[in-house]
mmCIF file of C-alpha atoms in Angstrom:
data_model
loop_
_atom_site.group_PDB
_atom_site.id
_atom_site.type_symbol
_atom_site.label_atom_id
_atom_site.label_comp_id
_atom_site.label_asym_id
_atom_site.label_seq_id
_atom_site.Cartn_x
_atom_site.Cartn_y
_atom_site.Cartn_z
ATOM 1 C CA LEU A 9 -0.104 -9.628 13.516
ATOM 2 C CA LEU A 10 -2.224 -9.309 10.651
ATOM 3 C CA GLN A 11 -4.970 -7.660 12.335
ATOM 4 C CA LYS A 12 -2.341 -5.068 13.890
ATOM 5 C CA VAL A 13 -1.015 -4.445 10.487
ATOM 6 C CA ARG A 14 -4.757 -3.848 8.980
ATOM 7 C CA SER A 15 -5.569 -1.570 11.525
ATOM 8 C CA LYS A 16 -2.397 0.399 10.952
ATOM 9 C CA TYR A 17 -3.361 0.752 7.397
ATOM 10 C CA SER A 18 -7.138 0.958 7.301
ATOM 11 C CA SER A 19 -7.364 4.789 6.748
ATOM 12 C CA LEU A 20 -4.822 4.335 3.900
ATOM 13 C CA LEU A 21 -6.984 1.493 2.278
ATOM 14 C CA LYS A 22 -10.055 3.537 2.326
ATOM 15 C CA SER A 23 -8.386 6.624 0.930
ATOM 16 C CA PHE A 24 -7.345 4.406 -2.206
ATOM 17 C CA SER A 25 -10.738 3.673 -3.046
ATOM 18 C CA HIS A 26 -12.041 7.232 -2.179
ATOM 19 C CA CYS A 27 -9.623 8.526 -4.669
ATOM 20 C CA ASP A 28 -10.942 6.141 -7.383
ATOM 21 C CA PRO A 29 -14.004 7.725 -8.684
ATOM 22 C CA SER A 30 -14.373 5.416 -11.752
ATOM 23 C CA HIS A 31 -13.998 2.357 -9.370
ATOM 24 C CA SER A 32 -11.675 0.816 -11.749
ATOM 25 C CA GLY A 33 -9.195 -0.564 -8.608
ATOM 26 C CA PHE A 34 -6.431 1.513 -10.142
ATOM 27 C CA LEU A 35 -4.782 4.602 -9.359
ATOM 28 C CA PRO A 36 -1.767 6.283 -10.986
ATOM 29 C CA GLU A 37 1.506 5.381 -9.173
ATOM 30 C CA ARG A 38 2.397 8.873 -8.166
ATOM 31 C CA GLU A 39 -1.021 8.933 -6.563
ATOM 32 C CA ILE A 40 -0.518 5.751 -4.566
ATOM 33 C CA ARG A 41 3.105 7.349 -3.490
ATOM 34 C CA ARG A 42 1.386 10.777 -2.615
ATOM 35 C CA LEU A 43 -1.281 9.005 -0.422
ATOM 36 C CA CYS A 44 1.486 6.871 1.135
ATOM 37 C CA GLY A 45 3.254 9.986 2.089
ATOM 38 C CA VAL A 46 0.173 11.546 3.617
ATOM 39 C CA TYR A 47 -0.556 8.767 5.683
ATOM 40 C CA GLN A 48 3.198 8.627 6.720
ATOM 41 C CA VAL A 49 3.826 5.163 5.527
ATOM 42 C CA PRO A 50 7.601 4.515 5.653
ATOM 43 C CA TYR A 51 9.436 5.379 2.455
ATOM 44 C CA ARG A 52 11.199 1.859 2.730
ATOM 45 C CA VAL A 53 7.889 0.153 3.127
ATOM 46 C CA THR A 54 6.354 2.046 0.176
ATOM 47 C CA GLU A 55 9.417 1.247 -2.127
ATOM 48 C CA LYS A 56 9.279 -2.535 -1.227
ATOM 49 C CA ALA A 57 5.794 -2.841 -1.790
ATOM 50 C CA MET A 58 6.044 -1.038 -4.960
ATOM 51 C CA ALA A 59 8.809 -3.280 -6.217
ATOM 52 C CA MET A 60 6.420 -6.346 -5.626
ATOM 53 C CA THR A 61 3.343 -4.673 -7.432
ATOM 54 C CA ASP A 62 2.824 -4.875 -11.212
ATOM 55 C CA VAL A 63 2.580 -1.570 -12.626
ATOM 56 C CA GLU A 64 0.498 -1.255 -15.872
ATOM 57 C CA ARG A 65 0.843 1.949 -18.016
ATOM 58 C CA MET A 66 1.666 3.842 -14.802
ATOM 59 C CA ASP A 67 -1.481 2.587 -13.052
ATOM 60 C CA VAL A 68 -1.401 0.488 -10.062
ATOM 61 C CA SER A 69 -3.806 -1.891 -8.661
ATOM 62 C CA TYR A 70 -4.552 -0.599 -5.132
ATOM 63 C CA THR A 71 -5.688 -3.958 -4.018
ATOM 64 C CA GLU A 72 -2.601 -5.683 -5.222
ATOM 65 C CA PHE A 73 -0.268 -2.716 -3.493
ATOM 66 C CA SER A 74 -2.351 -2.886 -0.215
ATOM 67 C CA ASN A 75 -1.732 -6.688 -0.141
ATOM 68 C CA ASN A 76 2.108 -5.864 -0.867
ATOM 69 C CA ILE A 77 2.065 -3.417 2.084
ATOM 70 C CA MET A 78 0.631 -6.212 4.399
ATOM 71 C CA ARG A 79 3.256 -8.722 3.262
ATOM 72 C CA VAL A 80 6.149 -6.306 3.687
ATOM 73 C CA GLU A 81 4.671 -5.274 7.143
ATOM 74 C CA LEU A 82 4.259 -8.828 8.206
ATOM 75 C CA SER A 83 7.695 -9.647 7.249
ATOM 76 C CA LYS A 84 9.092 -6.947 9.156
ATOM 77 C CA LEU A 85 7.086 -7.696 12.249
ATOM 78 C CA LYS A 86 8.000 -11.357 12.322
ATOM 79 C CA SER A 87 11.656 -10.606 12.048
ATOM 80 C CA MET A 88 11.227 -8.405 15.128
ATOM 81 C CA GLU A 89 9.842 -11.421 17.054
ATOM 82 C CA GLU A 90 12.819 -13.643 16.095
#
């Protein structure tokens, strides 16, 4: 399951780091939301993952957000298997 989710979002995760020229590990919340839209991440997945993510001064750790997307998607897949 984890590999399936990782492969689904690999391009999104690469784009997060590409959009961070300072390599700080953080992006503005609006930029993360924009990229999720570009990569067609379902709105509900984006919102659930964002709710789980600590937002500091409108910046979001894209590593933390990515991990939260994985958690949301794995939870969704597991519930479909039951």
